[in-house]
XYZ file of C-alpha atoms in Angstrom:
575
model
C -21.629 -12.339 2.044
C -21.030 -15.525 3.425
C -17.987 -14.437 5.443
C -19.512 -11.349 6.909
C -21.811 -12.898 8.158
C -20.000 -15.562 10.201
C -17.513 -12.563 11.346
C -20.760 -10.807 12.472
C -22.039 -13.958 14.134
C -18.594 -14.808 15.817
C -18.294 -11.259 17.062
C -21.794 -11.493 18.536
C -21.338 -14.877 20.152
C -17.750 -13.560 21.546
C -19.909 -10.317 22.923
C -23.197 -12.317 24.339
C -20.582 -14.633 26.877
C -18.593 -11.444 28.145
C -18.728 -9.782 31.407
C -20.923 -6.875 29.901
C -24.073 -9.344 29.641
C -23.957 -10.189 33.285
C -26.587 -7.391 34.504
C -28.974 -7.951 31.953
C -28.876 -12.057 32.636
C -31.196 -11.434 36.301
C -33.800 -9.991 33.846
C -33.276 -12.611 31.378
C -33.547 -15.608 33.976
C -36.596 -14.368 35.893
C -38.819 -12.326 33.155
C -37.660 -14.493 29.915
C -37.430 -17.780 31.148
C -39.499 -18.348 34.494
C -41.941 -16.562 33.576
C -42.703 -19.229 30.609
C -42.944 -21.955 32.845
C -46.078 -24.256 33.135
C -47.804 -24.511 36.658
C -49.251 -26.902 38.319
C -53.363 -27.124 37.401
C -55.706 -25.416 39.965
C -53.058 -22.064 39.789
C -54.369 -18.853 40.654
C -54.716 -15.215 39.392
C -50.869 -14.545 40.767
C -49.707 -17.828 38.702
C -51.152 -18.283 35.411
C -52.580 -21.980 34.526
C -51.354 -21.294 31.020
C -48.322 -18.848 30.481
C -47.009 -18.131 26.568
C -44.169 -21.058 26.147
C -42.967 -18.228 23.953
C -42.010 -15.946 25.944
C -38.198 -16.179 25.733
C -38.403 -16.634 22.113
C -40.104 -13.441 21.905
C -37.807 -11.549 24.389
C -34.806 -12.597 22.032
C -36.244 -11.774 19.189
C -37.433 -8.256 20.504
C -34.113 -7.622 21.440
C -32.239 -8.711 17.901
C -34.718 -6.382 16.271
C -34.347 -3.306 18.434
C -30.562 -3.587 18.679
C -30.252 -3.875 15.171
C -33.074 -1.285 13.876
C -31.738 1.239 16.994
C -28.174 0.348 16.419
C -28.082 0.877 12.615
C -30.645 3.346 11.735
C -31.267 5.373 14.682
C -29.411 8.098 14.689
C -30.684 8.619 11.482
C -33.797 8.545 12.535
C -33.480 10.954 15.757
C -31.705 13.423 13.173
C -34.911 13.615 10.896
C -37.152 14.317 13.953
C -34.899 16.851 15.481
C -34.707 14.822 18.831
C -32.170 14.045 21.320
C -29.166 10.863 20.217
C -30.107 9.282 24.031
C -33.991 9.426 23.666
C -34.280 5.703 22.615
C -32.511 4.804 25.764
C -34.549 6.825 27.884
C -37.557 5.631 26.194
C -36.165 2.041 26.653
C -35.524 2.696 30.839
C -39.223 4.343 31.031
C -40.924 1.059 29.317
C -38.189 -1.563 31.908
C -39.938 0.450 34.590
C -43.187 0.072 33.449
C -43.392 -3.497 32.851
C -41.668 -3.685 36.348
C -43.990 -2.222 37.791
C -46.664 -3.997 36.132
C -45.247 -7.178 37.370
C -45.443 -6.427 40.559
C -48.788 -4.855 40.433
C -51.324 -6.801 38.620
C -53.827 -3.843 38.412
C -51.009 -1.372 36.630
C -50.477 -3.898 34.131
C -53.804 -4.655 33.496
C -53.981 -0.995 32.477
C -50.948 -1.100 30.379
C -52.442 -4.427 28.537
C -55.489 -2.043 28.218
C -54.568 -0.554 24.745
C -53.589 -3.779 23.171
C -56.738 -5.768 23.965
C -57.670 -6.318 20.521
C -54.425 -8.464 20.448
C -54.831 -12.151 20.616
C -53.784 -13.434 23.997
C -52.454 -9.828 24.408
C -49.122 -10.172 24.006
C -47.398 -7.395 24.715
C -44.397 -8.226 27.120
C -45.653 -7.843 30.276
C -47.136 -11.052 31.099
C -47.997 -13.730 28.199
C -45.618 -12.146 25.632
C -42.515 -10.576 25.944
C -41.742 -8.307 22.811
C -42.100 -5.059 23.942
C -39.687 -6.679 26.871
C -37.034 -7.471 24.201
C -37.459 -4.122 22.472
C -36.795 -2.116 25.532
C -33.477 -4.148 26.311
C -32.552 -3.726 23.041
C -32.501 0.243 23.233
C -31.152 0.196 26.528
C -28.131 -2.342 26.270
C -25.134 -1.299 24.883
C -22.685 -4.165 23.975
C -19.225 -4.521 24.725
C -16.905 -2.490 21.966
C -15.672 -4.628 19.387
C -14.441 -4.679 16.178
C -17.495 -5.865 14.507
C -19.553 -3.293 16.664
C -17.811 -0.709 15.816
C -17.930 -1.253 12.096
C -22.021 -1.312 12.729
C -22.321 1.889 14.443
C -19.729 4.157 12.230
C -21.261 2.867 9.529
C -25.008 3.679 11.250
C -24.002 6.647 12.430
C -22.503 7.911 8.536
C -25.755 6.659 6.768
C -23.640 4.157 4.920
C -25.995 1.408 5.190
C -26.502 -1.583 2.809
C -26.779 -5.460 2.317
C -23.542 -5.969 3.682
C -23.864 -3.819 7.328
C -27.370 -5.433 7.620
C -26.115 -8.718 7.311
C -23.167 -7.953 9.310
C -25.495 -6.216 11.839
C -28.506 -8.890 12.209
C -25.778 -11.814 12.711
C -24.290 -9.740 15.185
C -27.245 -9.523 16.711
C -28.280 -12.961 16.531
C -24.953 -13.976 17.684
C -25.218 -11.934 20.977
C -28.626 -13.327 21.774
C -28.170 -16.589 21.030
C -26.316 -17.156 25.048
C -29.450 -14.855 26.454
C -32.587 -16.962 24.677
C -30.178 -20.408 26.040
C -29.889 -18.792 29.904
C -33.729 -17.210 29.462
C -34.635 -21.318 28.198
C -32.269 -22.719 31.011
C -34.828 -20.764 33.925
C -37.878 -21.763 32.371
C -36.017 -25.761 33.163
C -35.327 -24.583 36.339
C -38.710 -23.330 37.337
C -40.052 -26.128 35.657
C -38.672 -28.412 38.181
C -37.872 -27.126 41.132
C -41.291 -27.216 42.849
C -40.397 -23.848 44.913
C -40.363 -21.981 41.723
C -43.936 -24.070 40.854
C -45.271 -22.737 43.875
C -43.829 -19.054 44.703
C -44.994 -17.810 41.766
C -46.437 -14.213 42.778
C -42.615 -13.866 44.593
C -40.799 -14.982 41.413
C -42.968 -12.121 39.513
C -42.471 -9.212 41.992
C -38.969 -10.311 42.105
C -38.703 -10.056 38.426
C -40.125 -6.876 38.652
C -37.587 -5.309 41.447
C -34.795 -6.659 39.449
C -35.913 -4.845 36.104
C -36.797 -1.705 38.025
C -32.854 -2.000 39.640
C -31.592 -2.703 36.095
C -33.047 0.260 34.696
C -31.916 2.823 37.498
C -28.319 1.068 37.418
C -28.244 2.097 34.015
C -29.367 5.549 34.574
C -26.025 5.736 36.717
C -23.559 3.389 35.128
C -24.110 0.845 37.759
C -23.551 -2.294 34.776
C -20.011 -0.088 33.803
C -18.883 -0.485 37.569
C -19.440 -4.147 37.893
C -17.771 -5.184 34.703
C -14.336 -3.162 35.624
C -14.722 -5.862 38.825
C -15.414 -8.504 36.839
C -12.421 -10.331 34.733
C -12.547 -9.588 31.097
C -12.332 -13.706 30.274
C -13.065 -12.745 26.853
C -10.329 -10.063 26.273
C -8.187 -12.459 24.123
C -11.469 -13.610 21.646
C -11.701 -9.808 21.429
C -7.936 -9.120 20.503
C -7.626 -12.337 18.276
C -10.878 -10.961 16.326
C -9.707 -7.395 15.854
C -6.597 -8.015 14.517
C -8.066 -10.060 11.929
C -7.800 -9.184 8.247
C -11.058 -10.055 7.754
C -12.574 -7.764 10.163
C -10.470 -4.836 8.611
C -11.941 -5.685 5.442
C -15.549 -5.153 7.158
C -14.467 -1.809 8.425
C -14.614 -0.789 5.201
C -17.956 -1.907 4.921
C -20.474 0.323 1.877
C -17.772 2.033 0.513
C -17.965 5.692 0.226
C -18.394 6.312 -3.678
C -21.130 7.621 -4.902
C -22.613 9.470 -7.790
C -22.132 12.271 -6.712
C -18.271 12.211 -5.199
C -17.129 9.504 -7.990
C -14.768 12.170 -9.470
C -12.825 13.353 -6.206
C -10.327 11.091 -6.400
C -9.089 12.959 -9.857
C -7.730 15.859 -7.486
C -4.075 14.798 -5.679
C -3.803 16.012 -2.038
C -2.317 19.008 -1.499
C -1.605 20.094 -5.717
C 0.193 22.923 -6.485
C -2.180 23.667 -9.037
C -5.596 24.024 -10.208
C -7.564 20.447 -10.948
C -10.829 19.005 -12.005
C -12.638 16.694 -9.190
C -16.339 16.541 -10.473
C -19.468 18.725 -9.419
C -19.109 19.326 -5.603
C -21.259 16.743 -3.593
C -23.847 18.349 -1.616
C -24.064 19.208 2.061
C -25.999 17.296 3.443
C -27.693 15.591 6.565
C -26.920 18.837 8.771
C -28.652 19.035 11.916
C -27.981 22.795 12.407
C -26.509 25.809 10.954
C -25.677 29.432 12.746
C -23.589 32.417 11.411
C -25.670 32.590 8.727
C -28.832 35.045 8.314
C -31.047 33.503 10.668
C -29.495 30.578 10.853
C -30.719 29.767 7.773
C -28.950 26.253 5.695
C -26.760 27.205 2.800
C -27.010 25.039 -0.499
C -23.752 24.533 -2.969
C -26.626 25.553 -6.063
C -27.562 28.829 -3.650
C -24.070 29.865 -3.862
C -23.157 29.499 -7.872
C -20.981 32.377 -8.831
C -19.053 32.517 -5.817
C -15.799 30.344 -4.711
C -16.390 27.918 -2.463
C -13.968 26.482 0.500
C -15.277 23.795 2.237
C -13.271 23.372 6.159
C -13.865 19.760 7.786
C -12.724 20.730 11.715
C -13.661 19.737 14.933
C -13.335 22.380 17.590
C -10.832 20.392 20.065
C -8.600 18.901 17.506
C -5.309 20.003 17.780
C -4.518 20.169 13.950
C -7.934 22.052 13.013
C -6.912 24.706 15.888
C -3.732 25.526 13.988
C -5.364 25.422 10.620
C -8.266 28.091 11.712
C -6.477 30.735 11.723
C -5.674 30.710 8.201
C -9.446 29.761 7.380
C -10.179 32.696 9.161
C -7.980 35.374 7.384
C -8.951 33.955 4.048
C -12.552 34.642 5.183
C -11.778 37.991 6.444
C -9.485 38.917 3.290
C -11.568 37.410 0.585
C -15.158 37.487 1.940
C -15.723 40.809 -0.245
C -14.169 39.584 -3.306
C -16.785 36.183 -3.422
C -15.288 34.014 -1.007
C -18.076 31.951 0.937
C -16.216 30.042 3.816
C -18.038 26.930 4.803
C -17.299 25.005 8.214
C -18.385 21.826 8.380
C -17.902 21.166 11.685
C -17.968 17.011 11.877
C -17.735 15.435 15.670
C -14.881 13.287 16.509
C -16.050 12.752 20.322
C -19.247 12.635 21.596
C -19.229 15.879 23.443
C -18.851 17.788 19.886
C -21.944 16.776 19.044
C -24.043 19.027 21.737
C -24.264 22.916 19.733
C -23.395 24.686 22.648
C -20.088 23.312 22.427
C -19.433 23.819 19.222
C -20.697 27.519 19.037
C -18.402 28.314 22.065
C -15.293 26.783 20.021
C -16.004 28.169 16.974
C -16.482 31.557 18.929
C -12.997 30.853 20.845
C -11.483 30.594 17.727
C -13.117 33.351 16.262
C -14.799 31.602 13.324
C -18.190 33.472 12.142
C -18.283 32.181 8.834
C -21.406 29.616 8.197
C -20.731 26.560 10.342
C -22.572 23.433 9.729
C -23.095 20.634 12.682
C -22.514 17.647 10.330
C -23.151 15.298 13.459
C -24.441 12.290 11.411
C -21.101 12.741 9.674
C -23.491 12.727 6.402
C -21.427 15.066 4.254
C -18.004 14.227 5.365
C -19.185 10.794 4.410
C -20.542 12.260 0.714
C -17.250 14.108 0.359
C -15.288 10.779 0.814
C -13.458 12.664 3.584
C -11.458 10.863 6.219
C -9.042 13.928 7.782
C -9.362 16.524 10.207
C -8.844 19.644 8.979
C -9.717 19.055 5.023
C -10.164 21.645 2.826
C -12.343 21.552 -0.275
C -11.739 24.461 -3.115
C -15.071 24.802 -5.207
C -15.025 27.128 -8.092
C -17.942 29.404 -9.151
C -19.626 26.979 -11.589
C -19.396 24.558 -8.976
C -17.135 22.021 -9.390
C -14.259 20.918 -7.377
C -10.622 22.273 -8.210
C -8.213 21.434 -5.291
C -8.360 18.915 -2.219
C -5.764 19.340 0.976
C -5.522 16.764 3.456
C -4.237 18.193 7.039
C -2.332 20.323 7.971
C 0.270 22.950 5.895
C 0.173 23.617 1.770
C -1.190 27.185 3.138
C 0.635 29.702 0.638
C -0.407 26.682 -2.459
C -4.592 26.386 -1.250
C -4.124 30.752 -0.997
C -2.859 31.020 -4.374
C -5.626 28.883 -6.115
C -8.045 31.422 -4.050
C -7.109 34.167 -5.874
C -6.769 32.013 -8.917
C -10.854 31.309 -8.804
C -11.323 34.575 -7.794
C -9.909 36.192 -10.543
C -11.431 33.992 -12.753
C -15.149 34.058 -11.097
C -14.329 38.006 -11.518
C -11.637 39.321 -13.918
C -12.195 42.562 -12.737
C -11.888 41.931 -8.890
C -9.606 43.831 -6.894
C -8.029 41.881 -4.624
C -5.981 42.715 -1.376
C -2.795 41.640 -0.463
C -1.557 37.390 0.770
C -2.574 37.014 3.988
C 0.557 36.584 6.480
C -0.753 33.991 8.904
C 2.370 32.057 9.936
C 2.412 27.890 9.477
C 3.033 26.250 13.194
C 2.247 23.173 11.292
C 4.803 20.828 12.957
C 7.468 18.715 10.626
C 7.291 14.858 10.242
C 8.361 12.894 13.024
C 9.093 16.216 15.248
C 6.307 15.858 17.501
C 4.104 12.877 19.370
C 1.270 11.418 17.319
C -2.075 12.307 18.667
C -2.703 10.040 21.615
C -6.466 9.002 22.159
C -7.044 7.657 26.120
C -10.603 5.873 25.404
C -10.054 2.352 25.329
C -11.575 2.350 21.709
C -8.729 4.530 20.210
C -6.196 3.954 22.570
C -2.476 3.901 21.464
C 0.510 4.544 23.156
C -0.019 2.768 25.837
C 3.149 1.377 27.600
C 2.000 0.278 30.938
C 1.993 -3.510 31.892
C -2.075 -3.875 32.392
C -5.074 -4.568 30.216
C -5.885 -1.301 29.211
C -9.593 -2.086 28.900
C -12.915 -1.118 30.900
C -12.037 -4.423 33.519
C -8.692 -3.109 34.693
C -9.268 -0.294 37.596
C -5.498 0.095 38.997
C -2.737 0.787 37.322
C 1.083 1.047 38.183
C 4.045 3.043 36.035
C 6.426 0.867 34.641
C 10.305 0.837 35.195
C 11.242 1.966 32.014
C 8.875 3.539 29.234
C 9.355 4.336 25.731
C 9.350 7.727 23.839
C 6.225 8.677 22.769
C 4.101 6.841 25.508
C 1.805 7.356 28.456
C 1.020 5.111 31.183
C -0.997 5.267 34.051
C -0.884 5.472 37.456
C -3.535 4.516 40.961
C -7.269 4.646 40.188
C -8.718 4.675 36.899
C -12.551 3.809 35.286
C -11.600 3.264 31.523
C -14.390 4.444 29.267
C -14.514 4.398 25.570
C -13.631 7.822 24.989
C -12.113 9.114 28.276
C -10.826 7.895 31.045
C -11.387 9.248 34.657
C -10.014 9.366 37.912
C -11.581 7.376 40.700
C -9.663 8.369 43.692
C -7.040 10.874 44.790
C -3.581 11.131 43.129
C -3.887 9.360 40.429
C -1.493 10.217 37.661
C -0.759 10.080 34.037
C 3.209 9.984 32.815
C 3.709 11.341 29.380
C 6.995 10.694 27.360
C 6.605 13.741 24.703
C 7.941 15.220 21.447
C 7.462 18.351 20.576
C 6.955 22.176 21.912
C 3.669 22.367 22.720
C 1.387 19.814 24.848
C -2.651 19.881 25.052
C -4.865 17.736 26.605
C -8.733 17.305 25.653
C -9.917 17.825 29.521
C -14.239 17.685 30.369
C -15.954 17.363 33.755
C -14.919 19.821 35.976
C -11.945 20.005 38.861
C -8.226 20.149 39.159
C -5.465 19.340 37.230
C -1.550 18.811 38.303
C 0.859 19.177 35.874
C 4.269 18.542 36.872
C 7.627 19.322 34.136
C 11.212 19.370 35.773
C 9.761 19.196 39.437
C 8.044 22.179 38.679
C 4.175 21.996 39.301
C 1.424 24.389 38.135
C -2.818 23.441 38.801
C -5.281 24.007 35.853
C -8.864 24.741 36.784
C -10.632 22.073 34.583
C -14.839 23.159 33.971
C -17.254 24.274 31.039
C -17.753 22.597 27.807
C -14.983 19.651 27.230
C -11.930 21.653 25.516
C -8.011 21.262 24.699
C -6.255 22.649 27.377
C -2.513 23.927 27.375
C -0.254 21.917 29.403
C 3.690 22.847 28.185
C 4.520 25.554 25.395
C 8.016 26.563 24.874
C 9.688 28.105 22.232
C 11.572 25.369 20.125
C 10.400 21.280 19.945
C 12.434 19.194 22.272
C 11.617 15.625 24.099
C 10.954 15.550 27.494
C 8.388 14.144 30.472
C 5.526 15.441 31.951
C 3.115 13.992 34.991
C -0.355 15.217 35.176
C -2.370 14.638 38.247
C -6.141 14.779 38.251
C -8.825 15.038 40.254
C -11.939 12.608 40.331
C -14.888 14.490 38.581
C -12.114 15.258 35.455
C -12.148 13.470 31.957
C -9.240 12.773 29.992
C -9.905 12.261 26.188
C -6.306 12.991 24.505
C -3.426 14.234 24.418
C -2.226 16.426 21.715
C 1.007 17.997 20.626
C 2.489 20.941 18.547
């Protein structure tokens, strides 16, 4: 316990001295630490005679406890009350503008100290205290993406939390706040004795005020995600040296995912050729919606005993789920009448799967209308132990589990063990004829690996820059491997997609395989250019996979895609 929390510390502390902390230090300095300073006696109304020497103690601690409570548990929260995942931040910006405003107008913060009067010394983060200050820049700041970090959220945002990701979490947290409550401490000295901050007082607040007000609409539009890609990322190395640490793999890990309920999975073998016992299913749970079913109504495993079960993990714009569907889909259509209950649990891999709109529009492209289930909490792939897009779990009709497949392929074996249940659910079924879906699944090694652009995911990379959020121009190299993609002209780096910032800027891909998609969002115009031979593709709508190259047999080859500003690259896929 020890050890996680000194990795969680160290990965906060590397985190609260990179450039990402830069636009919240204005607020720090002037609201945390000035604020707090003692005045001379005789002050006035504008300059309090006795101001909380608190204050940056409490804005600290506000934020530590609202990044950690927001970080770890709410999304779990936001899924029980049915509310949007961004309406912490937003409520975070709205209370930055209020005390802004109430620090540059006395009389609006008197009205907002109103309802906490029966307070002592009303402290409530707008003058004396500074709380409610720390809480709102908790919700609204976003640290840099680490290894630690990113343990914290996937494990927040699967509902696998326990001793060890709240001990990783809050020395995280304290670790990132510690270089904030020293630079909030270090203006209070300041103030203290320079005897123009003594005496400007009024200034100093409605210049704390403007600045929080600024820092709030520059986060409405990205403003802080600008400045760091101008800003050197001095702490790049720290961040690489930490996540290639064993020790922070171990933390990724972090919970487990056994339960009692899916302790028994791990008696089925991927992809058998026969029938096995896993233990009762696990229950589906955690959905935020359903639709294709009667009203979209939710479906329980114990609703459905009797009847075989196949449970489909997909996500609408992965590659391998798009050539799995169509089998899910005959199965449904062939068996539906005979018991079969199809199940898609449809479990986000980028953050645009999450919105339903999407998802219906996939699953509609696709031609899915068995039940789908928006598992966007990634509560019942975490309860089935799953870690695989596609996945297919084969329930029989007391309910327990009888065959696992991992990927892609084993088609004709998982159809087989169908009938098998089916028969077996009802000996008297009549049942029609195999489906003849044919298997694109690509062999090993004959195409490129999946290749993820967001600076989180990224691999493949073979260009000579940084390829973080701080490097903005790019150049193609000389020479570049098989298998690789590197970038050319104006890029902002995000941690899912990358996007064009100017004209012609370009993407070369080194490829295997015969078929080459790209997970494309925003809206505008893509270039694709294969043996001097160039061909546009209107990019709009929901954030799809969009065909780039299809021929008829796999071969390796190189492709250039230009894009237009206003288009988001996520991935690039291959068949």
């Amino acid at each position: 316990m020890l050890t996680l929390a000194l990795i969680g510390f160290a990965g906060g502390l590397i985190t609260g001295i990179s450039p990402c902390i830069l636009p919240v230090l204005p607020v720090i300095f002037l609201s945390g630490g000035v604020q707090s300073a003692r005045t001379q006696a005789g002050a006035t109304d504008a300059a309090p005679a006795a101001p909380s020497r608190w204050r940056p103690y409490l804005v600290i601690l506000g934020l530590v406890v609202s990044f950690s409570v927001f970080t770890l548990i709410g999304s779990l929260i936001l899924a029980l009350l049915g509310l949007p995942q961004d309406v912490l931040r937003w409520a975070g910006l709205v209370v930055l503008v209020l005390i802004g405003v109430g620090l540059i107008v006395p009389r609006f913060e008197a009205i907002l100290e109103k309802p906490f009067a029966w307070i002592p010394k009303r402290d409530v983060g707008t003058e004396r205290g500074g709380f409610v200050l720390g809480l709102a820049l908790g919700a609204v700041y976003v640290p840099c993406a680490g290894p630690v970090l990113a343990a914290i959220t996937v494990a927040g945002s699967t509902g696998r939390i326990g001793l060890e990701t709240v001990v990783l979490t809050a020395s995280f947290a304290v670790g990132a706040a510690l270089p904030l409550l020293v630079f909030a401490l270090a203006g209070r000295r300041v103030a203290e004795r320079v005897r123009s901050f003594r005496t400007h007082q009024r200034g100093i607040r409605i210049t704390g005020g403007i600045v929080m007000i600024a820092l709030a609409i520059g986060l409405v539009f990205n403003v802080p995600q600008l400045l760091q890609r101008l800003v050197p990322d001095y702490t790049g190395a720290l961040q690489d040296q930490f996540g290639n640490s064993e020790q922070v793999d171990k933390a990724l890990d972090l919970g487990g995912l056994v339960n009692e309920q899916n302790k028994d999975l791990d008696q089925c073998t991927n992809g058998a050729s026969s029938l096995q016992s896993c233990g009762t299913a696990p229950d589906i749970t955690g959905i935020q919606q359903w639709f294709n079913t009667p009203g979209d109504a939710p479906l329980a495993l114990d609703q459905l005993q009797g009847k075989v079960v196949l449970i489909d993990f997909w996500a609408y714009s992965c590659i391998n789920c798009q050539r799995s569907v169509p089998h899910v889909v005959a199965w449904d259509k062939a068996y539906r009448a005979a018991g079969l209950e199809v199940i898609g649990v449809h479990s986000p891999e980028y953050a645009f799967e999450k919105e339903p709109r999407n998802v219906v529009a996939g699953a509609a492209a696709l031609g899915i209308d068995y039940p789908v289930a928006l598992d966007n909490s990634l509560s019942t792939w975490t309860n089935y132990r799953n870690r695989y897009w596609p996945a297919h779990y084969l329930i029989d009709a007391d309910g327990t589990v009888r065959h696992i497949t991992f990927g892609e392929g084993g088609y004709v074996d998982t159809e087989k063990l169908i009938r098998e249940l089916l028969v077996a659910a009802n000996p008297g079924v009549q049942l029609p004829p195999a489906t003849e879906v044919a298997d694109t699944t690509p062999g090993a090694g004959a195409t490129t690996p999946e290749t993820y652009l967001g600076t989180t995911k990224a691999v493949n990379f073979a260009g000579a820059e940084k390829y973080s959020a701080s490097t903005s121009l790019f150049s193609l190299p000389a020479e570049q491997p098989k298998d690789s993609f590197a970038l050319a002209g104006g890029w902002a780096l995000g941690t899912q997609s990358i996007e064009p910032t100017a004209a012609g800027a370009a993407i070369r891909l080194n490829y295997s395989g015969s078929e080459v998609r790209m997970v494309l969002g925003g809206s505008g115009t893509l270039t694709v250019t294969v043996d001097g031979v160039d061909h546009a593709i209107e990019v709009s709508g929901v954030p799809r996979s969009y065909e780039l190259l299809k021929t008829d047999a796999a071969a390796s080859g190189t492709l250039t895609v230009k894009a237009a500003p206003g288009v988001q690259a996520f991935s690039f896929t291959f068949g």
